[in-house]
């Protein structure tokens, strides 16, 4: 366990925090941590599996007859005589909602806070997070920090030293970054597995790390692992956004080298803009471009019914994302998640706290978790979100211009294997009148999603009518029948346009001024 974890925990103990909640699965690691900060203080343990037990041997004391309940055990510490002890309660989360247990814990906590000569620190070490309201104020939630790159380097070096495994420095540099986000226990398990399987630790061990990280996401149940094949080539237009992301991709693809070189880890981007113009597609394609897993965070799913549960869920989601790093963390319709902030209802209180927690993480984050947040309605987003320091860049996705619409048509038709010499895309882009007076209104003002619907509809019609191929005329007919979203929700689009003008977003559609196409 790292020195920084011991230092942080000692700080809380010295500050007389009476109840310390450690939500962790690896009880062995927690025992080691508490032991290292106990310095001669007696440690008492109550474990849900066996009841009272000896902290060192985990055996029940020989004097105990049967298994005392938790309440009886806690009585031992709720007296007036001077006391100095650590009390570890393991996996007792289901008992905490019992008023008698919560009351007893509160009484012990108050003694520690207000009586001289009475110092009993209670550690609630639980694999789940359940905290009743009456204990919330006096409880400190302690997250065991995961090893940093230096710590990981030491773990790997110790391991290869113990087993006399040769390892070159490039492999060490690569693995120490990829192991980030995993606990010492998990790192050792992967090293063991890699060594068992191949008799060495090399570049191939990285695939085991990825597999382990995928398991972590699935087990967490809080993030969704999105399997999507969308790539930058599928995006028509959005040259500015693509150009920007391609420059960041290099860092993610060579994370080990970039970290050693001292590159600051990119935080992420916020993509705002009109509906159906490729925000989601871009988020998905970013993961493919960076060659990392795509995780989706649904903030609505974090809301829990117990006090502090939502915050704990967000903490777990963040820890999971960090464990999986390097990765892209996609937050869709982020305005929905954080709307209602600053309101007076209980729910908005929780949202406000979650939002603060999220912003702090964004500000301080060092791991290779690249956040891509997407939003349609910035009016519902708290202004703090748009402030510098949170995201590296804020992009505005506009309706595609003529050239971009051409690319979108090409991409979508190509993907369906329908781009043939019978199709002249130029005749689909703007108002067009043919020699025989046939008119097509063109696709000015169409979003990418509108174009997708034109292509789909034309393919469906061609299939139903038994036409083997798609023609320009068929596409033009569908275009004439299509009312784009920009017209359907005209007033809302006008309001959005007004709002976007007030902010200095970077254009996702255009290349920066100093770059002239590639
Ligand atoms: P919303 O705000 O409504 O969620 P969005 O901006 O996230 O919309 P997407 O979901 O990315 O839009 O787009 C919907 C579909 O439209 C995409 O799956 C894609 O097929 C097509 N599309 C949109 N924009 C583009 C584009 N620039 N290039 C290629 N296809 C696009």
XYZ file of C-alpha atoms and ligand atoms in Angstrom:
549
model
C 0.000 0.000 0.000
C 1.348 3.401 -0.910
C 2.830 5.914 1.504
C 0.302 8.503 0.294
C -2.626 6.284 1.386
C -1.108 5.882 4.858
C -0.419 9.589 5.065
C -3.975 10.519 4.070
C -5.545 8.039 6.482
C -3.322 9.162 9.376
C -4.470 12.718 8.666
C -8.116 11.744 9.182
C -7.346 9.732 12.317
C -5.360 12.599 13.859
C -8.162 14.993 13.005
C -10.366 12.754 15.183
C -12.685 11.692 12.394
C -14.636 9.074 14.371
C -16.143 7.000 11.548
C -14.153 6.186 8.441
C -15.957 4.387 5.653
C -13.701 2.372 3.339
C -15.691 0.988 0.420
C -13.319 -1.679 -0.873
C -13.353 -5.336 -1.831
C -9.763 -6.198 -0.935
C -9.964 -6.593 2.854
C -6.410 -7.858 2.997
C -5.090 -4.595 1.541
C -7.268 -2.563 3.919
C -5.983 -4.575 6.917
C -2.426 -3.854 5.872
C -3.142 -0.159 5.538
C -4.839 0.125 8.943
C -2.099 -1.922 10.608
C 0.566 0.378 9.171
C -1.068 3.449 10.685
C -1.991 1.880 14.044
C 1.372 2.377 15.839
C 0.699 0.284 18.912
C -3.005 1.097 19.126
C -5.153 -1.967 19.909
C -7.213 -3.140 16.947
C -10.571 -4.882 17.408
C -12.403 -6.525 14.574
C -15.979 -7.575 13.923
C -16.480 -9.427 10.709
C -19.929 -10.219 9.314
C -18.744 -13.728 8.473
C -17.502 -14.812 11.938
C -18.538 -12.088 14.359
C -15.866 -10.819 16.735
C -12.415 -12.038 15.749
C -8.738 -11.500 16.346
C -7.422 -8.899 13.894
C -4.196 -10.842 13.243
C -5.471 -14.440 13.135
C -9.099 -13.821 12.129
C -10.081 -16.457 14.692
C -12.853 -15.992 17.254
C -11.474 -15.431 20.752
C -11.446 -18.719 22.681
C -13.441 -17.083 25.495
C -16.385 -16.260 23.229
C -19.356 -18.566 23.369
C -21.382 -18.480 20.176
C -21.316 -15.443 17.982
C -22.020 -12.079 19.678
C -24.185 -9.730 17.692
C -22.840 -6.432 16.454
C -24.742 -4.421 19.022
C -23.228 -6.417 21.911
C -19.781 -6.055 20.379
C -20.152 -2.278 20.078
C -21.247 -1.995 23.722
C -17.629 -2.801 24.645
C -16.588 0.607 23.338
C -19.473 2.712 24.519
C -18.377 3.281 28.116
C -17.039 6.210 30.139
C -13.542 4.919 30.894
C -10.586 6.333 28.877
C -10.011 4.404 25.671
C -7.739 4.354 22.679
C -8.614 1.809 20.018
C -9.243 1.090 16.383
C -12.464 -0.816 15.720
C -12.830 -2.447 12.325
C -16.312 -3.479 11.240
C -16.311 -5.511 8.054
C -19.258 -5.911 5.687
C -21.738 -4.648 8.243
C -23.437 -2.318 5.735
C -26.816 -4.072 6.006
C -26.860 -3.527 9.788
C -26.262 0.194 9.546
C -29.920 0.911 8.865
C -30.839 -0.684 12.217
C -31.544 2.319 14.526
C -29.958 0.507 17.508
C -26.663 -0.016 15.612
C -26.646 3.470 14.083
C -27.409 4.941 17.529
C -24.559 3.011 19.152
C -22.095 4.091 16.446
C -23.217 7.685 16.833
C -22.739 7.513 20.598
C -19.166 6.153 20.216
C -18.404 8.747 17.548
C -19.600 11.586 19.790
C -17.414 10.362 22.648
C -14.384 10.406 20.358
C -15.183 13.900 19.165
C -16.027 15.495 22.503
C -14.456 13.511 25.406
C -10.837 13.864 26.433
C -9.005 10.566 26.858
C -11.386 8.789 24.515
C -10.164 8.010 21.015
C -11.967 5.220 19.249
C -11.771 5.295 15.492
C -14.296 3.064 13.788
C -13.484 1.796 10.318
C -16.482 0.650 8.313
C -14.859 -1.599 5.732
C -17.576 -2.667 3.339
C -17.783 -4.004 -0.170
C -20.995 -2.000 -0.645
C -21.831 1.569 0.184
C -24.828 2.013 2.470
C -24.876 4.894 4.932
C -27.887 5.958 7.011
C -28.638 9.672 7.225
C -27.985 9.920 10.975
C -24.338 8.855 10.464
C -23.667 10.853 7.321
C -22.280 14.011 8.929
C -19.799 12.216 11.164
C -18.575 9.768 8.545
C -15.548 10.310 6.340
C -15.490 8.325 3.124
C -11.952 7.201 2.459
C -10.950 6.039 -0.993
C -7.771 4.030 -1.038
C -5.690 5.775 -3.692
C -4.573 3.543 -6.507
C -0.840 3.273 -7.099
C 0.592 6.041 -9.292
C 3.038 5.316 -12.136
C 6.030 5.330 -9.799
C 4.225 2.973 -7.435
C 3.308 0.717 -10.349
C 6.897 0.749 -11.563
C 7.998 -0.467 -8.124
C 5.369 -3.214 -8.073
C 6.496 -4.458 -11.517
C 10.185 -4.203 -10.620
C 9.635 -6.101 -7.347
C 7.726 -8.771 -9.207
C 10.270 -9.305 -11.989
C 13.065 -9.186 -9.418
C 11.416 -11.837 -7.224
C 10.907 -14.173 -10.175
C 14.137 -13.208 -11.945
C 12.277 -12.225 -15.110
C 14.226 -10.111 -17.619
C 12.385 -6.978 -18.803
C 13.573 -4.145 -21.020
C 12.845 -0.531 -20.156
C 10.454 0.073 -23.097
C 8.172 -2.710 -21.898
C 8.351 -1.376 -18.343
C 7.448 2.173 -19.492
C 4.553 0.901 -21.580
C 3.115 -1.415 -18.930
C 3.407 1.019 -16.043
C 1.119 3.468 -17.868
C -1.326 0.794 -18.999
C -1.585 -0.606 -15.460
C -2.785 2.765 -14.171
C -6.143 2.594 -12.453
C -5.661 -0.930 -11.149
C -5.041 -1.799 -7.518
C -1.816 -3.461 -6.399
C -3.792 -6.676 -5.986
C -5.089 -6.530 -9.571
C -1.669 -5.646 -10.990
C -0.049 -8.598 -9.256
C -2.810 -10.908 -10.476
C -2.236 -9.846 -14.094
C 1.535 -10.181 -13.756
C 0.985 -13.655 -12.334
C -1.329 -14.626 -15.162
C 0.995 -13.238 -17.852
C 3.957 -15.047 -16.339
C 2.010 -18.319 -15.960
C 0.821 -18.150 -19.571
C 4.000 -17.206 -21.386
C 6.827 -17.468 -18.884
C 7.693 -13.786 -19.394
C 6.316 -10.274 -19.055
C 6.351 -8.505 -22.412
C 4.260 -6.308 -24.766
C 1.713 -9.139 -25.043
C 0.870 -8.734 -21.348
C -0.954 -5.527 -22.322
C -3.799 -7.579 -23.858
C -4.364 -9.216 -20.487
C -4.548 -5.775 -18.925
C -7.251 -4.772 -21.405
C -9.249 -7.946 -20.716
C -9.023 -7.366 -16.979
C -10.190 -3.804 -17.464
C -13.181 -4.910 -19.541
C -14.187 -7.230 -16.707
C -13.955 -4.354 -14.276
C -16.440 -2.306 -16.355
C -18.916 -5.158 -16.645
C -18.737 -5.952 -12.950
C -19.199 -2.307 -11.972
C -22.615 -2.242 -13.691
C -22.404 1.540 -13.687
C -20.737 2.233 -16.999
C -21.608 0.761 -20.351
C -18.914 -0.553 -22.650
C -19.971 0.593 -26.120
C -18.934 -1.651 -28.963
C -19.159 0.497 -32.035
C -17.179 0.480 -35.224
C -17.737 4.113 -36.239
C -14.541 5.744 -37.393
C -13.416 9.216 -38.446
C -13.798 8.120 -42.083
C -17.551 7.719 -41.483
C -17.885 11.382 -40.603
C -18.634 13.705 -43.475
C -17.285 17.218 -42.933
C -16.476 18.375 -39.366
C -12.909 19.000 -40.547
C -12.066 21.243 -37.564
C -13.073 18.631 -34.997
C -11.360 15.800 -36.876
C -8.156 17.810 -37.222
C -8.142 18.541 -33.485
C -8.836 14.955 -32.433
C -6.202 13.540 -34.755
C -3.582 15.684 -33.006
C -4.658 14.270 -29.605
C -4.726 10.700 -30.930
C -0.956 10.611 -31.108
C -0.706 11.090 -27.348
C -3.118 8.226 -26.644
C -1.466 5.925 -29.140
C 1.943 6.480 -27.591
C 0.948 7.015 -24.011
C 4.109 5.591 -22.474
C 6.422 7.786 -24.538
C 4.186 10.863 -24.137
C 4.099 10.488 -20.338
C 7.857 10.049 -20.062
C 8.235 13.107 -22.304
C 6.106 15.120 -19.838
C 3.014 15.662 -21.991
C -0.031 16.778 -19.948
C -2.870 14.335 -20.310
C -5.675 15.842 -22.440
C -8.906 16.194 -20.412
C -11.536 16.052 -23.102
C -13.983 18.090 -25.129
C -17.538 19.295 -24.983
C -19.375 19.078 -28.299
C -22.511 21.191 -28.527
C -24.665 21.803 -31.531
C -27.718 21.163 -33.578
C -29.481 17.815 -33.471
C -28.490 15.124 -35.934
C -25.258 16.806 -37.010
C -22.804 14.148 -35.869
C -22.062 14.752 -32.166
C -22.722 11.162 -31.136
C -20.970 9.824 -34.207
C -17.904 11.915 -33.353
C -17.844 10.694 -29.740
C -17.907 7.094 -30.936
C -15.305 7.677 -33.648
C -12.943 9.292 -31.108
C -12.515 5.993 -29.258
C -11.727 4.215 -32.520
C -9.267 6.937 -33.512
C -7.494 6.748 -30.137
C -7.674 2.954 -30.279
C -9.107 2.733 -26.747
C -12.373 1.420 -25.229
C -15.470 3.642 -25.293
C -17.368 3.878 -22.007
C -20.734 5.529 -21.711
C -21.758 7.253 -18.499
C -25.464 7.747 -17.910
C -25.650 10.185 -15.012
C -29.360 9.426 -14.535
C -28.403 5.855 -13.613
C -26.174 7.057 -10.794
C -29.063 8.320 -8.698
C -29.465 6.086 -5.650
C -31.985 5.909 -2.849
C -29.617 5.992 0.118
C -27.877 9.063 1.458
C -24.593 9.565 -0.341
C -25.307 6.674 -2.682
C -25.409 8.841 -5.839
C -22.081 10.458 -4.969
C -20.625 7.051 -4.230
C -21.911 5.768 -7.573
C -20.216 8.655 -9.393
C -17.032 7.985 -7.444
C -17.217 4.332 -8.516
C -17.904 5.290 -12.122
C -14.879 7.577 -12.114
C -12.703 4.935 -10.475
C -13.852 2.373 -13.006
C -13.086 4.725 -15.903
C -9.671 5.413 -14.371
C -9.124 1.702 -14.008
C -9.865 1.218 -17.675
C -7.740 4.174 -18.812
C -6.676 4.872 -21.460
C -10.299 5.195 -22.554
C -12.896 7.617 -23.865
C -15.670 8.426 -21.384
C -18.713 9.580 -23.302
C -21.456 11.535 -21.564
C -24.410 11.900 -23.882
C -26.918 14.757 -23.458
C -24.943 16.063 -20.541
C -27.410 18.957 -20.068
C -30.105 16.468 -19.007
C -27.840 15.030 -16.355
C -27.008 18.343 -14.759
C -30.158 20.393 -15.314
C -31.937 21.590 -12.198
C -28.709 22.512 -10.452
C -29.071 25.022 -7.666
C -32.787 24.222 -7.257
C -34.363 23.646 -3.881
C -35.703 20.110 -4.123
C -33.835 17.151 -2.614
C -33.185 15.755 -6.075
C -31.598 18.974 -7.323
C -29.495 19.039 -4.178
C -28.031 15.671 -5.157
C -27.562 16.824 -8.773
C -25.717 19.916 -7.568
C -23.410 17.783 -5.444
C -22.798 15.368 -8.295
C -22.040 18.248 -10.614
C -19.499 19.729 -8.163
C -17.890 16.329 -7.744
C -17.684 15.876 -11.510
C -16.168 19.322 -12.085
C -13.536 18.805 -9.408
C -12.578 15.516 -11.004
C -12.396 17.123 -14.461
C -10.190 19.885 -13.093
C -7.793 17.595 -11.252
C -7.806 14.535 -13.452
C -4.429 13.137 -14.463
C -5.445 9.774 -15.905
C -5.868 9.055 -19.579
C -9.666 9.220 -19.386
C -10.673 11.405 -22.311
C -14.121 12.861 -21.676
C -16.335 13.557 -24.658
C -19.519 15.243 -23.485
C -22.236 16.033 -25.994
C -25.115 18.459 -25.629
C -27.952 19.938 -27.707
C -29.101 22.585 -25.295
C -26.450 24.689 -23.630
C -29.076 26.869 -21.923
C -29.688 23.965 -19.546
C -25.983 23.564 -18.830
C -24.597 25.281 -15.750
C -22.204 28.095 -16.873
C -19.342 26.589 -14.800
C -19.329 23.776 -17.277
C -18.308 26.065 -20.091
C -15.520 27.727 -18.145
C -11.893 27.120 -19.146
C -9.978 24.439 -17.273
C -12.740 21.850 -17.351
C -12.634 20.799 -20.965
C -9.660 21.438 -23.233
C -11.936 22.732 -25.954
C -15.607 23.493 -26.614
C -16.781 22.678 -30.135
C -19.895 23.794 -31.945
C -21.270 21.446 -34.585
C -23.245 23.370 -37.210
C -25.474 22.158 -40.029
C -23.263 20.837 -42.840
C -22.417 23.169 -45.725
C -22.473 22.113 -49.380
C -19.096 20.326 -49.352
C -19.855 18.602 -46.086
C -23.233 17.396 -47.366
C -21.428 15.963 -50.390
C -19.076 14.025 -48.108
C -21.966 12.804 -45.962
C -23.852 11.515 -49.018
C -20.679 9.821 -50.259
C -20.019 8.200 -46.877
C -23.548 6.983 -46.320
C -24.001 5.630 -49.864
C -20.586 4.031 -49.759
C -21.343 2.318 -46.481
C -24.434 0.761 -48.076
C -22.464 -0.135 -51.226
C -24.820 2.021 -53.274
C -22.441 4.686 -54.605
C -22.524 4.029 -58.363
C -21.962 5.983 -61.558
C -25.751 6.471 -61.699
C -25.558 8.936 -58.866
C -24.444 12.529 -59.320
C -24.203 13.822 -55.769
C -23.650 17.420 -56.901
C -27.291 17.458 -58.081
C -28.497 16.670 -54.561
C -26.831 19.512 -52.757
C -28.556 22.700 -53.900
C -31.717 23.715 -55.749
C -31.635 22.024 -59.122
C -33.769 22.153 -62.279
C -33.166 19.561 -64.987
C -33.555 20.069 -68.738
C -37.023 18.490 -68.592
C -38.041 21.003 -65.881
C -37.845 18.490 -63.003
C -36.969 20.350 -59.816
C -35.209 19.236 -56.666
C -35.224 21.529 -53.648
C -31.741 20.389 -52.614
C -30.450 19.672 -49.147
C -29.376 23.074 -47.846
C -30.286 23.087 -44.124
C -30.392 19.282 -43.920
C -28.563 17.689 -41.017
C -26.490 14.513 -41.361
C -29.403 12.631 -39.790
C -31.779 14.094 -42.439
C -29.395 12.930 -45.166
C -29.229 9.507 -43.544
C -33.018 9.327 -43.644
C -33.032 10.359 -47.370
C -30.541 7.602 -48.212
C -32.384 4.970 -46.164
C -35.786 5.925 -47.542
C -34.519 5.816 -51.149
C -32.928 2.406 -50.629
C -36.162 1.082 -49.065
C -38.293 2.444 -51.915
C -35.948 0.990 -54.542
C -36.131 -2.404 -52.866
C -39.921 -2.390 -52.537
C -40.434 -1.316 -56.172
C -37.961 -3.942 -57.356
C -35.407 -1.449 -58.716
C -31.975 -2.900 -58.439
C -30.056 0.346 -58.133
C -30.380 3.849 -56.755
C -30.442 6.842 -59.116
C -29.931 10.557 -58.695
C -33.595 11.077 -59.547
C -34.745 8.617 -56.882
C -32.695 10.441 -54.275
C -34.012 13.805 -55.505
C -37.604 12.562 -55.185
C -36.992 11.539 -51.587
C -35.311 14.866 -50.869
C -38.387 16.711 -52.161
C -40.586 14.736 -49.788
C -38.340 15.192 -46.778
C -38.952 17.999 -44.333
C -35.661 18.506 -42.506
C -35.550 18.869 -38.744
C -34.410 22.474 -39.132
C -37.888 23.270 -40.508
C -39.835 20.953 -38.223
C -38.487 22.595 -35.088
C -37.742 25.988 -36.631
C -38.365 28.078 -33.502
C -36.221 25.888 -31.282
C -33.394 25.941 -33.819
C -33.582 29.766 -33.965
C -33.346 29.912 -30.158
C -30.348 27.559 -30.215
C -28.638 29.705 -32.852
C -29.081 32.762 -30.632
C -27.597 30.996 -27.625
C -24.624 29.613 -29.516
C -23.716 33.087 -30.802
C -23.161 34.268 -27.223
C -20.319 31.822 -26.646
C -16.982 31.630 -28.335
C -17.119 28.003 -29.419
C -14.558 26.562 -31.779
C -16.056 25.536 -35.108
C -16.201 21.770 -35.519
C -16.994 22.231 -39.199
C -14.072 24.408 -40.271
C -10.329 23.930 -40.055
C -8.472 26.495 -37.937
C -7.582 29.632 -39.974
C -3.881 28.822 -40.153
C -4.540 25.367 -41.637
C -5.577 25.160 -45.243
C -6.967 21.699 -45.897
C -5.007 18.516 -46.103
P -28.613 14.393 -31.353
O -28.205 15.697 -30.810
O -30.022 14.392 -31.851
O -28.293 13.229 -30.466
P -26.219 14.043 -32.926
O -25.619 15.343 -33.261
O -25.611 13.279 -31.828
O -27.780 14.192 -32.715
P -25.704 11.758 -34.520
O -26.467 10.803 -33.643
O -24.254 11.702 -34.476
O -26.220 13.208 -34.272
O -26.199 11.548 -36.000
C -27.272 10.678 -36.344
C -26.885 9.907 -37.580
O -26.807 10.814 -38.693
C -25.497 9.287 -37.483
O -25.546 7.977 -37.001
C -25.006 9.317 -38.926
O -25.443 8.190 -39.617
C -25.683 10.548 -39.493
N -24.794 11.707 -39.459
C -24.966 12.836 -38.770
N -23.965 13.704 -39.005
C -23.118 13.078 -39.833
C -21.883 13.432 -40.434
N -21.308 14.623 -40.220
N -21.284 12.521 -41.232
C -21.857 11.332 -41.497
N -23.027 10.943 -40.970
C -23.657 11.795 -40.153
